[in-house]
C-alpha atoms as an extended CHARMM CRD file, in Angstrom:
* protein
*
       247  EXT
         1         1  ARG       CA            -21.4680000000       13.6820000000      -51.3080000000  PROA      1               0.0000000000
         2         2  VAL       CA            -21.2810000000       10.0530000000      -52.0740000000  PROA      2               0.0000000000
         3         3  ARG       CA            -24.2310000000        9.3100000000      -49.7840000000  PROA      3               0.0000000000
         4         4  THR       CA            -26.3810000000       12.1530000000      -51.3050000000  PROA      4               0.0000000000
         5         5  GLU       CA            -25.7480000000       10.6480000000      -54.7970000000  PROA      5               0.0000000000
         6         6  ARG       CA            -26.5220000000        7.2250000000      -53.7070000000  PROA      6               0.0000000000
         7         7  ALA       CA            -29.7810000000        8.4410000000      -51.9330000000  PROA      7               0.0000000000
         8         8  LYS       CA            -30.7530000000       10.2260000000      -55.1490000000  PROA      8               0.0000000000
         9         9  GLN       CA            -30.2320000000        7.1600000000      -57.1520000000  PROA      9               0.0000000000
        10        10  LEU       CA            -32.3530000000        5.0540000000      -54.6810000000  PROA      10              0.0000000000
        11        11  ASN       CA            -34.9890000000        7.7400000000      -54.6310000000  PROA      11              0.0000000000
        12        12  ALA       CA            -35.1610000000        7.6680000000      -58.6210000000  PROA      12              0.0000000000
        13        13  LEU       CA            -35.4660000000        3.7600000000      -58.5510000000  PROA      13              0.0000000000
        14        14  CYS       CA            -38.0020000000        3.4510000000      -55.9490000000  PROA      14              0.0000000000
        15        15  SER       CA            -38.8520000000        6.4030000000      -53.6780000000  PROA      15              0.0000000000
        16        16  ASN       CA            -41.4920000000        4.5130000000      -51.6210000000  PROA      16              0.0000000000
        17        17  LYS       CA            -39.0300000000        1.5180000000      -50.8030000000  PROA      17              0.0000000000
        18        18  THR       CA            -36.2300000000        4.1190000000      -49.9010000000  PROA      18              0.0000000000
        19        19  ILE       CA            -38.5320000000        6.0590000000      -47.6080000000  PROA      19              0.0000000000
        20        20  ALA       CA            -39.3780000000        2.6770000000      -45.9090000000  PROA      20              0.0000000000
        21        21  ILE       CA            -35.7330000000        1.7450000000      -45.6340000000  PROA      21              0.0000000000
        22        22  GLY       CA            -34.7290000000        5.1800000000      -44.2540000000  PROA      22              0.0000000000
        23        23  ARG       CA            -37.2020000000        4.8850000000      -41.4980000000  PROA      23              0.0000000000
        24        24  THR       CA            -35.9990000000        1.4160000000      -40.5450000000  PROA      24              0.0000000000
        25        25  VAL       CA            -32.3950000000        2.7930000000      -40.6560000000  PROA      25              0.0000000000
        26        26  ARG       CA            -33.2330000000        5.7060000000      -38.3450000000  PROA      26              0.0000000000
        27        27  CYS       CA            -34.8120000000        3.2590000000      -35.6820000000  PROA      27              0.0000000000
        28        28  THR       CA            -31.8940000000        0.9730000000      -36.0350000000  PROA      28              0.0000000000
        29        29  LEU       CA            -29.4110000000        3.5670000000      -35.3740000000  PROA      29              0.0000000000
        30        30  HSD       CA            -30.7550000000        4.0010000000      -31.8390000000  PROA      30              0.0000000000
        31        31  LYS       CA            -30.6640000000        0.3120000000      -31.1700000000  PROA      31              0.0000000000
        32        32  PRO       CA            -27.4190000000       -1.1650000000      -32.4860000000  PROA      32              0.0000000000
        33        33  SER       CA            -28.1630000000       -4.5870000000      -31.0180000000  PROA      33              0.0000000000
        34        34  ARG       CA            -30.8660000000       -5.0470000000      -33.6080000000  PROA      34              0.0000000000
        35        35  LEU       CA            -28.6010000000       -4.2190000000      -36.6040000000  PROA      35              0.0000000000
        36        36  LEU       CA            -28.2440000000       -7.7060000000      -37.8670000000  PROA      36              0.0000000000
        37        37  GLN       CA            -31.8040000000       -8.5500000000      -37.6740000000  PROA      37              0.0000000000
        38        38  VAL       CA            -32.9450000000       -5.3630000000      -39.4850000000  PROA      38              0.0000000000
        39        39  LYS       CA            -30.1950000000       -5.7510000000      -42.1340000000  PROA      39              0.0000000000
        40        40  THR       CA            -31.5680000000       -9.3580000000      -42.8390000000  PROA      40              0.0000000000
        41        41  VAL       CA            -35.1000000000       -8.0140000000      -43.2060000000  PROA      41              0.0000000000
        42        42  LEU       CA            -34.0280000000       -5.2150000000      -45.5220000000  PROA      42              0.0000000000
        43        43  LYS       CA            -32.1150000000       -7.5860000000      -47.8250000000  PROA      43              0.0000000000
        44        44  GLN       CA            -35.0570000000       -9.9290000000      -47.9520000000  PROA      44              0.0000000000
        45        45  ARG       CA            -37.6340000000       -7.1720000000      -48.6830000000  PROA      45              0.0000000000
        46        46  TYR       CA            -35.5910000000       -4.7750000000      -50.9560000000  PROA      46              0.0000000000
        47        47  GLY       CA            -32.6370000000       -6.8930000000      -52.2230000000  PROA      47              0.0000000000
        48        48  VAL       CA            -29.7540000000       -4.7950000000      -53.6650000000  PROA      48              0.0000000000
        49        49  LEU       CA            -31.3780000000       -1.4230000000      -53.0260000000  PROA      49              0.0000000000
        50        50  CYS       CA            -30.4420000000       -1.5310000000      -49.3950000000  PROA      50              0.0000000000
        51        51  CYS       CA            -26.7100000000       -2.3410000000      -49.9410000000  PROA      51              0.0000000000
        52        52  CYS       CA            -25.4320000000        1.1630000000      -49.4840000000  PROA      52              0.0000000000
        53        53  LEU       CA            -27.7490000000        1.8580000000      -46.5550000000  PROA      53              0.0000000000
        54        54  CYS       CA            -26.6740000000       -1.2720000000      -44.8170000000  PROA      54              0.0000000000
        55        55  ALA       CA            -23.0200000000       -0.0520000000      -45.2860000000  PROA      55              0.0000000000
        56        56  MET       CA            -23.9950000000        3.1360000000      -43.7660000000  PROA      56              0.0000000000
        57        57  MET       CA            -25.6070000000        1.4150000000      -40.7500000000  PROA      57              0.0000000000
        58        58  ASP       CA            -22.2760000000       -0.7330000000      -40.3730000000  PROA      58              0.0000000000
        59        59  GLU       CA            -20.1090000000        2.4200000000      -40.1420000000  PROA      59              0.0000000000
        60        60  GLN       CA            -22.6050000000        4.1640000000      -37.8060000000  PROA      60              0.0000000000
        61        61  SER       CA            -22.6560000000        1.0330000000      -35.5630000000  PROA      61              0.0000000000
        62        62  LYS       CA            -18.9090000000        0.9660000000      -35.4970000000  PROA      62              0.0000000000
        63        63  ARG       CA            -18.6770000000        4.6760000000      -34.6250000000  PROA      63              0.0000000000
        64        64  GLN       CA            -21.0790000000        4.1660000000      -31.8490000000  PROA      64              0.0000000000
        65        65  ARG       CA            -19.1940000000        1.0980000000      -30.4370000000  PROA      65              0.0000000000
        66        66  ARG       CA            -15.9330000000        3.1300000000      -30.4090000000  PROA      66              0.0000000000
        67        67  ALA       CA            -17.6430000000        5.9800000000      -28.7680000000  PROA      67              0.0000000000
        68        68  ILE       CA            -18.9810000000        3.6600000000      -26.0230000000  PROA      68              0.0000000000
        69        69  ALA       CA            -15.7030000000        1.8600000000      -25.5300000000  PROA      69              0.0000000000
        70        70  SER       CA            -13.8840000000        5.2340000000      -25.2680000000  PROA      70              0.0000000000
        71        71  ALA       CA            -16.4390000000        6.5360000000      -22.6650000000  PROA      71              0.0000000000
        72        72  ASN       CA            -16.1700000000        3.3530000000      -20.6930000000  PROA      72              0.0000000000
        73        73  GLU       CA            -12.2790000000        3.4980000000      -20.4960000000  PROA      73              0.0000000000
        74        74  GLU       CA            -12.5390000000        7.2020000000      -19.4150000000  PROA      74              0.0000000000
        75        75  GLN       CA            -15.1130000000        6.3050000000      -16.7080000000  PROA      75              0.0000000000
        76        76  ILE       CA            -12.7760000000        3.4100000000      -15.4050000000  PROA      76              0.0000000000
        77        77  GLU       CA             -9.9270000000        5.6700000000      -15.1600000000  PROA      77              0.0000000000
        78        78  ARG       CA            -11.7400000000        8.3180000000      -13.2240000000  PROA      78              0.0000000000
        79        79  GLY       CA            -13.2130000000        5.6800000000      -10.9940000000  PROA      79              0.0000000000
        80        80  PHE       CA             -9.7640000000        4.0760000000      -10.3770000000  PROA      80              0.0000000000
        81        81  ALA       CA             -8.4780000000        7.6350000000       -9.4870000000  PROA      81              0.0000000000
        82        82  ARG       CA            -11.2080000000        8.0380000000       -6.9340000000  PROA      82              0.0000000000
        83        83  ALA       CA            -10.6640000000        4.6700000000       -5.3500000000  PROA      83              0.0000000000
        84        84  THR       CA             -6.9970000000        5.2480000000       -5.1680000000  PROA      84              0.0000000000
        85        85  LYS       CA             -7.3760000000        8.5580000000       -3.5830000000  PROA      85              0.0000000000
        86        86  PHE       CA             -9.8020000000        7.0270000000       -0.9790000000  PROA      86              0.0000000000
        87        87  VAL       CA             -6.9120000000        4.5160000000       -0.1240000000  PROA      87              0.0000000000
        88        88  GLN       CA             -4.3350000000        7.3220000000        0.0490000000  PROA      88              0.0000000000
        89        89  ILE       CA             -6.3200000000        9.3440000000        2.4480000000  PROA      89              0.0000000000
        90        90  VAL       CA             -6.8190000000        6.2320000000        4.7250000000  PROA      90              0.0000000000
        91        91  LEU       CA             -3.1420000000        5.5120000000        4.5030000000  PROA      91              0.0000000000
        92        92  ALA       CA             -1.8860000000        8.9730000000        5.1130000000  PROA      92              0.0000000000
        93        93  LYS       CA              0.6530000000        9.3420000000        7.8720000000  PROA      93              0.0000000000
        94        94  GLU       CA             -1.5290000000       11.6230000000        9.9690000000  PROA      94              0.0000000000
        95        95  ASN       CA             -4.4340000000        9.3470000000        9.6980000000  PROA      95              0.0000000000
        96        96  ARG       CA             -5.3140000000        7.1190000000       12.7910000000  PROA      96              0.0000000000
        97        97  THR       CA             -8.5560000000        5.5720000000       11.5960000000  PROA      97              0.0000000000
        98        98  PHE       CA             -9.4110000000        1.9200000000       12.2700000000  PROA      98              0.0000000000
        99        99  ASP       CA             -9.3730000000        0.7850000000        8.5260000000  PROA      99              0.0000000000
       100       100  LYS       CA             -5.7690000000        1.9260000000        8.0530000000  PROA      100             0.0000000000
       101       101  ILE       CA             -4.3960000000       -1.2380000000        9.6910000000  PROA      101             0.0000000000
       102       102  LEU       CA             -6.2180000000       -3.3310000000        7.0090000000  PROA      102             0.0000000000
       103       103  LEU       CA             -5.1430000000       -1.2730000000        3.9020000000  PROA      103             0.0000000000
       104       104  GLU       CA             -1.5070000000       -1.3230000000        4.9730000000  PROA      104             0.0000000000
       105       105  HSD       CA             -1.5590000000       -5.0190000000        3.8970000000  PROA      105             0.0000000000
       106       106  CYS       CA             -3.5680000000       -4.6180000000        0.7420000000  PROA      106             0.0000000000
       107       107  GLU       CA             -1.6440000000       -4.8680000000       -2.5730000000  PROA      107             0.0000000000
       108       108  ASN       CA             -2.2970000000       -4.5840000000       -6.3140000000  PROA      108             0.0000000000
       109       109  LEU       CA             -5.7620000000       -2.6070000000       -6.1160000000  PROA      109             0.0000000000
       110       110  ARG       CA             -7.2940000000       -2.5250000000       -9.6440000000  PROA      110             0.0000000000
       111       111  VAL       CA            -10.6740000000       -2.0230000000      -11.3760000000  PROA      111             0.0000000000
       112       112  ILE       CA            -12.4040000000       -4.9220000000      -12.7480000000  PROA      112             0.0000000000
       113       113  ARG       CA            -15.9230000000       -5.3110000000      -14.2260000000  PROA      113             0.0000000000
       114       114  GLY       CA            -18.3450000000       -3.6570000000      -11.9240000000  PROA      114             0.0000000000
       115       115  GLY       CA            -15.9500000000       -3.0860000000       -9.0480000000  PROA      115             0.0000000000
       116       116  VAL       CA            -12.4870000000       -3.6490000000       -7.6730000000  PROA      116             0.0000000000
       117       117  ARG       CA            -10.0350000000       -6.3950000000       -6.8640000000  PROA      117             0.0000000000
       118       118  CYS       CA             -6.9140000000       -6.5850000000       -4.7220000000  PROA      118             0.0000000000
       119       119  GLU       CA             -4.9500000000       -8.9710000000       -2.5770000000  PROA      119             0.0000000000
       120       120  LEU       CA             -4.5660000000       -8.9670000000        1.1310000000  PROA      120             0.0000000000
       121       121  PHE       CA             -1.5340000000      -10.5150000000        3.0880000000  PROA      121             0.0000000000
       122       122  VAL       CA             -2.8950000000      -12.0940000000        6.1920000000  PROA      122             0.0000000000
       123       123  HSD       CA             -0.5520000000      -10.4300000000        8.6500000000  PROA      123             0.0000000000
       124       124  GLU       CA             -0.3120000000      -11.4040000000       12.4440000000  PROA      124             0.0000000000
       125       125  SER       CA             -2.0500000000       -8.1680000000       13.2930000000  PROA      125             0.0000000000
       126       126  LEU       CA             -5.0880000000       -9.1880000000       11.4090000000  PROA      126             0.0000000000
       127       127  CYS       CA             -5.4420000000      -12.6840000000       13.0210000000  PROA      127             0.0000000000
       128       128  ASN       CA             -7.2120000000      -13.9610000000       16.0280000000  PROA      128             0.0000000000
       129       129  ARG       CA             -5.7400000000      -16.2730000000       18.7060000000  PROA      129             0.0000000000
       130       130  PHE       CA             -6.1100000000      -19.3900000000       16.5010000000  PROA      130             0.0000000000
       131       131  GLY       CA             -3.6870000000      -17.8070000000       13.8160000000  PROA      131             0.0000000000
       132       132  THR       CA             -6.4160000000      -17.2780000000       11.1410000000  PROA      132             0.0000000000
       133       133  LEU       CA             -7.9000000000      -14.1460000000        9.6740000000  PROA      133             0.0000000000
       134       134  HSD       CA            -10.2090000000      -12.4220000000       12.2410000000  PROA      134             0.0000000000
       135       135  GLY       CA            -13.8770000000      -12.0810000000       11.6770000000  PROA      135             0.0000000000
       136       136  GLY       CA            -13.7760000000       -8.5140000000       12.5850000000  PROA      136             0.0000000000
       137       137  CYS       CA            -11.0650000000       -8.0570000000        9.9220000000  PROA      137             0.0000000000
       138       138  ILE       CA            -13.3360000000       -9.7200000000        7.4400000000  PROA      138             0.0000000000
       139       139  SER       CA            -16.1180000000       -7.2920000000        8.1770000000  PROA      139             0.0000000000
       140       140  THR       CA            -13.7200000000       -4.3430000000        7.7570000000  PROA      140             0.0000000000
       141       141  ILE       CA            -12.6380000000       -5.8430000000        4.4130000000  PROA      141             0.0000000000
       142       142  VAL       CA            -16.2790000000       -5.9060000000        3.1840000000  PROA      142             0.0000000000
       143       143  ASP       CA            -16.8490000000       -2.4970000000        4.3180000000  PROA      143             0.0000000000
       144       144  VAL       CA            -13.6700000000       -0.7110000000        2.9480000000  PROA      144             0.0000000000
       145       145  LEU       CA            -13.4660000000       -2.6060000000       -0.3420000000  PROA      145             0.0000000000
       146       146  THR       CA            -17.1090000000       -2.3200000000       -1.2480000000  PROA      146             0.0000000000
       147       147  THR       CA            -16.7650000000        1.4650000000       -0.6030000000  PROA      147             0.0000000000
       148       148  CYS       CA            -13.8930000000        1.5940000000       -3.1120000000  PROA      148             0.0000000000
       149       149  ALA       CA            -16.1630000000       -0.3440000000       -5.5940000000  PROA      149             0.0000000000
       150       150  LEU       CA            -18.9440000000        2.2910000000       -5.1760000000  PROA      150             0.0000000000
       151       151  LEU       CA            -16.5110000000        5.0480000000       -5.5440000000  PROA      151             0.0000000000
       152       152  ALA       CA            -15.1200000000        3.4560000000       -8.7490000000  PROA      152             0.0000000000
       153       153  MET       CA            -18.5380000000        3.0570000000      -10.2650000000  PROA      153             0.0000000000
       154       154  ASP       CA            -20.3700000000        6.1580000000       -8.9660000000  PROA      154             0.0000000000
       155       155  ASP       CA            -19.1000000000        8.5960000000      -11.6210000000  PROA      155             0.0000000000
       156       156  GLU       CA            -21.7860000000       11.2520000000      -11.3030000000  PROA      156             0.0000000000
       157       157  ARG       CA            -22.1600000000       11.4180000000       -7.4440000000  PROA      157             0.0000000000
       158       158  SER       CA            -18.6350000000       11.0160000000       -6.4620000000  PROA      158             0.0000000000
       159       159  GLU       CA            -19.0020000000       14.1520000000       -4.3240000000  PROA      159             0.0000000000
       160       160  ARG       CA            -20.8380000000       12.1160000000       -1.7760000000  PROA      160             0.0000000000
       161       161  GLY       CA            -17.6570000000       10.7250000000       -0.4040000000  PROA      161             0.0000000000
       162       162  GLY       CA            -18.6180000000        7.1180000000       -0.3570000000  PROA      162             0.0000000000
       163       163  GLY       CA            -21.7510000000        7.2530000000        1.9160000000  PROA      163             0.0000000000
       164       164  VAL       CA            -22.3740000000        5.7310000000        5.2180000000  PROA      164             0.0000000000
       165       165  THR       CA            -23.1780000000        2.0910000000        6.2180000000  PROA      165             0.0000000000
       166       166  THR       CA            -26.9610000000        1.1740000000        6.8340000000  PROA      166             0.0000000000
       167       167  ASP       CA            -26.4350000000       -2.6770000000        6.6100000000  PROA      167             0.0000000000
       168       168  LEU       CA            -23.4740000000       -4.9260000000        6.6730000000  PROA      168             0.0000000000
       169       169  GLN       CA            -23.6010000000       -8.6650000000        6.6490000000  PROA      169             0.0000000000
       170       170  ILE       CA            -20.8020000000      -11.3730000000        6.4170000000  PROA      170             0.0000000000
       171       171  SER       CA            -20.7450000000      -15.1820000000        6.1440000000  PROA      171             0.0000000000
       172       172  CYS       CA            -17.4800000000      -16.9050000000        7.1540000000  PROA      172             0.0000000000
       173       173  VAL       CA            -16.8460000000      -20.1470000000        5.1310000000  PROA      173             0.0000000000
       174       174  LYS       CA            -13.4500000000      -21.3000000000        5.7660000000  PROA      174             0.0000000000
       175       175  ALA       CA            -10.3440000000      -20.0780000000        7.8450000000  PROA      175             0.0000000000
       176       176  ALA       CA             -7.5430000000      -18.1430000000        6.0760000000  PROA      176             0.0000000000
       177       177  PRO       CA             -4.2180000000      -19.0100000000        7.8530000000  PROA      177             0.0000000000
       178       178  MET       CA             -1.6630000000      -16.4430000000        8.9630000000  PROA      178             0.0000000000
       179       179  ASN       CA              1.0900000000      -15.4040000000        6.5400000000  PROA      179             0.0000000000
       180       180  THR       CA             -0.9930000000      -16.5020000000        3.3650000000  PROA      180             0.0000000000
       181       181  TYR       CA             -2.7770000000      -14.3770000000        0.7670000000  PROA      181             0.0000000000
       182       182  VAL       CA             -6.4700000000      -13.8160000000        0.0380000000  PROA      182             0.0000000000
       183       183  GLN       CA             -7.9830000000      -12.1970000000       -2.9990000000  PROA      183             0.0000000000
       184       184  ILE       CA            -10.9620000000       -9.7240000000       -2.5450000000  PROA      184             0.0000000000
       185       185  ASP       CA            -13.5270000000       -8.9760000000       -5.2230000000  PROA      185             0.0000000000
       186       186  ALA       CA            -15.8910000000       -6.1340000000       -4.3980000000  PROA      186             0.0000000000
       187       187  ILE       CA            -18.7130000000       -5.6070000000       -6.8880000000  PROA      187             0.0000000000
       188       188  CYS       CA            -21.2450000000       -2.7940000000       -7.0050000000  PROA      188             0.0000000000
       189       189  LYS       CA            -24.5550000000       -4.4040000000       -7.7070000000  PROA      189             0.0000000000
       190       190  ARG       CA            -26.8550000000       -1.2290000000       -7.7890000000  PROA      190             0.0000000000
       191       191  LEU       CA            -26.4040000000        2.4750000000       -7.5010000000  PROA      191             0.0000000000
       192       192  GLY       CA            -29.6580000000        4.3810000000       -6.7680000000  PROA      192             0.0000000000
       193       193  ARG       CA            -30.1350000000        8.0210000000       -6.1090000000  PROA      193             0.0000000000
       194       194  THR       CA            -29.7990000000        7.6300000000       -2.2840000000  PROA      194             0.0000000000
       195       195  MET       CA            -28.8780000000        3.9980000000       -1.7510000000  PROA      195             0.0000000000
       196       196  ALA       CA            -26.0580000000        1.8120000000       -2.9810000000  PROA      196             0.0000000000
       197       197  PHE       CA            -25.7560000000       -1.9870000000       -2.7810000000  PROA      197             0.0000000000
       198       198  ALA       CA            -22.5980000000       -4.0160000000       -3.0720000000  PROA      198             0.0000000000
       199       199  GLN       CA            -21.1580000000       -7.5420000000       -2.6070000000  PROA      199             0.0000000000
       200       200  CYS       CA            -17.8400000000       -8.9220000000       -1.5890000000  PROA      200             0.0000000000
       201       201  GLU       CA            -16.1370000000      -12.2700000000       -1.9650000000  PROA      201             0.0000000000
       202       202  ILE       CA            -12.8720000000      -13.3510000000       -0.3140000000  PROA      202             0.0000000000
       203       203  ARG       CA            -10.9140000000      -16.2380000000       -1.7250000000  PROA      203             0.0000000000
       204       204  SER       CA             -7.6500000000      -18.0310000000       -0.9530000000  PROA      204             0.0000000000
       205       205  PHE       CA             -4.9190000000      -16.7550000000       -3.1160000000  PROA      205             0.0000000000
       206       206  ASN       CA             -1.4180000000      -18.1710000000       -4.0600000000  PROA      206             0.0000000000
       207       207  PRO       CA              0.7550000000      -15.3380000000       -5.7760000000  PROA      207             0.0000000000
       208       208  LEU       CA              3.0900000000      -17.9620000000       -7.1850000000  PROA      208             0.0000000000
       209       209  LEU       CA              0.4500000000      -19.8260000000       -9.0130000000  PROA      209             0.0000000000
       210       210  ASN       CA             -1.5250000000      -16.8290000000       -9.9850000000  PROA      210             0.0000000000
       211       211  LYS       CA              1.2020000000      -14.3860000000      -10.8990000000  PROA      211             0.0000000000
       212       212  ASN       CA              0.2420000000      -14.4780000000      -14.5090000000  PROA      212             0.0000000000
       213       213  ASP       CA             -3.3380000000      -13.5330000000      -13.7310000000  PROA      213             0.0000000000
       214       214  GLU       CA             -2.9210000000       -9.8360000000      -13.6580000000  PROA      214             0.0000000000
       215       215  ASN       CA             -5.1770000000       -9.0440000000      -16.7830000000  PROA      215             0.0000000000
       216       216  ASP       CA             -8.3620000000      -10.1450000000      -14.9070000000  PROA      216             0.0000000000
       217       217  ASP       CA             -9.9030000000      -11.4850000000      -17.9830000000  PROA      217             0.0000000000
       218       218  ASP       CA            -13.7260000000      -11.5240000000      -17.6000000000  PROA      218             0.0000000000
       219       219  GLU       CA            -13.7860000000      -14.9640000000      -19.1830000000  PROA      219             0.0000000000
       220       220  ASN       CA            -11.8320000000      -16.4020000000      -16.2240000000  PROA      220             0.0000000000
       221       221  ASP       CA            -13.6400000000      -14.5300000000      -13.4660000000  PROA      221             0.0000000000
       222       222  ASP       CA            -16.4820000000      -17.0060000000      -13.4070000000  PROA      222             0.0000000000
       223       223  ASP       CA            -14.1510000000      -20.1930000000      -13.5190000000  PROA      223             0.0000000000
       224       224  ASP       CA            -14.1200000000      -21.1450000000       -9.8950000000  PROA      224             0.0000000000
       225       225  GLU       CA            -11.9590000000      -24.2090000000      -10.4790000000  PROA      225             0.0000000000
       226       226  ASP       CA             -8.9100000000      -22.2190000000      -11.3560000000  PROA      226             0.0000000000
       227       227  ARG       CA             -9.3270000000      -19.9170000000       -8.2050000000  PROA      227             0.0000000000
       228       228  GLY       CA             -8.8900000000      -20.5450000000       -4.5860000000  PROA      228             0.0000000000
       229       229  PHE       CA            -11.4440000000      -21.6560000000       -1.9980000000  PROA      229             0.0000000000
       230       230  VAL       CA            -14.1310000000      -19.2820000000       -0.5960000000  PROA      230             0.0000000000
       231       231  VAL       CA            -12.9620000000      -17.8230000000        2.8000000000  PROA      231             0.0000000000
       232       232  ALA       CA            -15.8470000000      -15.5100000000        3.3030000000  PROA      232             0.0000000000
       233       233  TYR       CA            -18.5090000000      -13.4850000000        1.3950000000  PROA      233             0.0000000000
       234       234  GLY       CA            -20.7200000000      -10.4310000000        2.4410000000  PROA      234             0.0000000000
       235       235  SER       CA            -23.0120000000       -7.7310000000        1.3870000000  PROA      235             0.0000000000
       236       236  HSD       CA            -22.9540000000       -4.0050000000        2.0640000000  PROA      236             0.0000000000
       237       237  THR       CA            -25.7710000000       -1.3340000000        1.8420000000  PROA      237             0.0000000000
       238       238  LYS       CA            -24.8880000000        2.3680000000        2.0590000000  PROA      238             0.0000000000
       239       239  PHE       CA            -26.7650000000        5.6710000000        2.2340000000  PROA      239             0.0000000000
       240       240  LEU       CA            -25.3530000000        8.0820000000       -0.3970000000  PROA      240             0.0000000000
       241       241  GLY       CA            -25.7340000000       11.3210000000        1.4450000000  PROA      241             0.0000000000
       242       242  ASN       CA            -23.1630000000       14.1810000000        1.4450000000  PROA      242             0.0000000000
       243       243  THR       CA            -20.8980000000       12.3780000000        3.9670000000  PROA      243             0.0000000000
       244       244  GLY       CA            -17.4750000000       13.3910000000        2.8870000000  PROA      244             0.0000000000
       245       245  PRO       CA            -15.2990000000       15.4120000000        0.6460000000  PROA      245             0.0000000000
       246       246  ARG       CA            -15.5530000000       15.0450000000       -3.0750000000  PROA      246             0.0000000000
       247       247  LEU       CA            -13.2640000000       12.2750000000       -4.3770000000  PROA      247             0.0000000000
């Protein structure tokens, strides 16, 4: 009712200007990122007449931001549930697949921006004869964890079961000694209709020094100085066919 009365007052004062403002507002509601720019133009052109409409724009923008945030949280929860279910299937007692050995030593799997993160204990069974993390294990890390990342992000096509590998590349930078920890970041770069692309980075990790870094703030993700040295990195391309049960 208040909006209607204000609109009538504006129409009575200056119908042409109100129509122009209304058109601008309707365009702006579909592009919240232009809100400040359009509000500035409105105030310069129409002065006090646009105050109530600017307030309406602010309220609409707030509702849209809340709705987007809520939808993102729900998508993250569903993605984490799918990634967790994938890990549980691999770690099942009756399962004897190759990737089970790796996931038995993974800890604290969680969803970060664009993918997943976890820590891996460099157990003796994952090492080569030199006492460092085996290159074959690194390949499996990139394969399995990027699959988790794709499952976490692929909300609409989760029935594809994670897809199958078409290309897998790794680069080993520095050795990770036995009985230490590494931190793994697997990020989904692009999800198409039939193909998916992901990247993975493995860094040294000290659980004593980084025990307070459980919130995974996005501001600290790019601060390489506070993180360990790079052990290896890789990329993974997958075909998203109907390759498994719905997760």
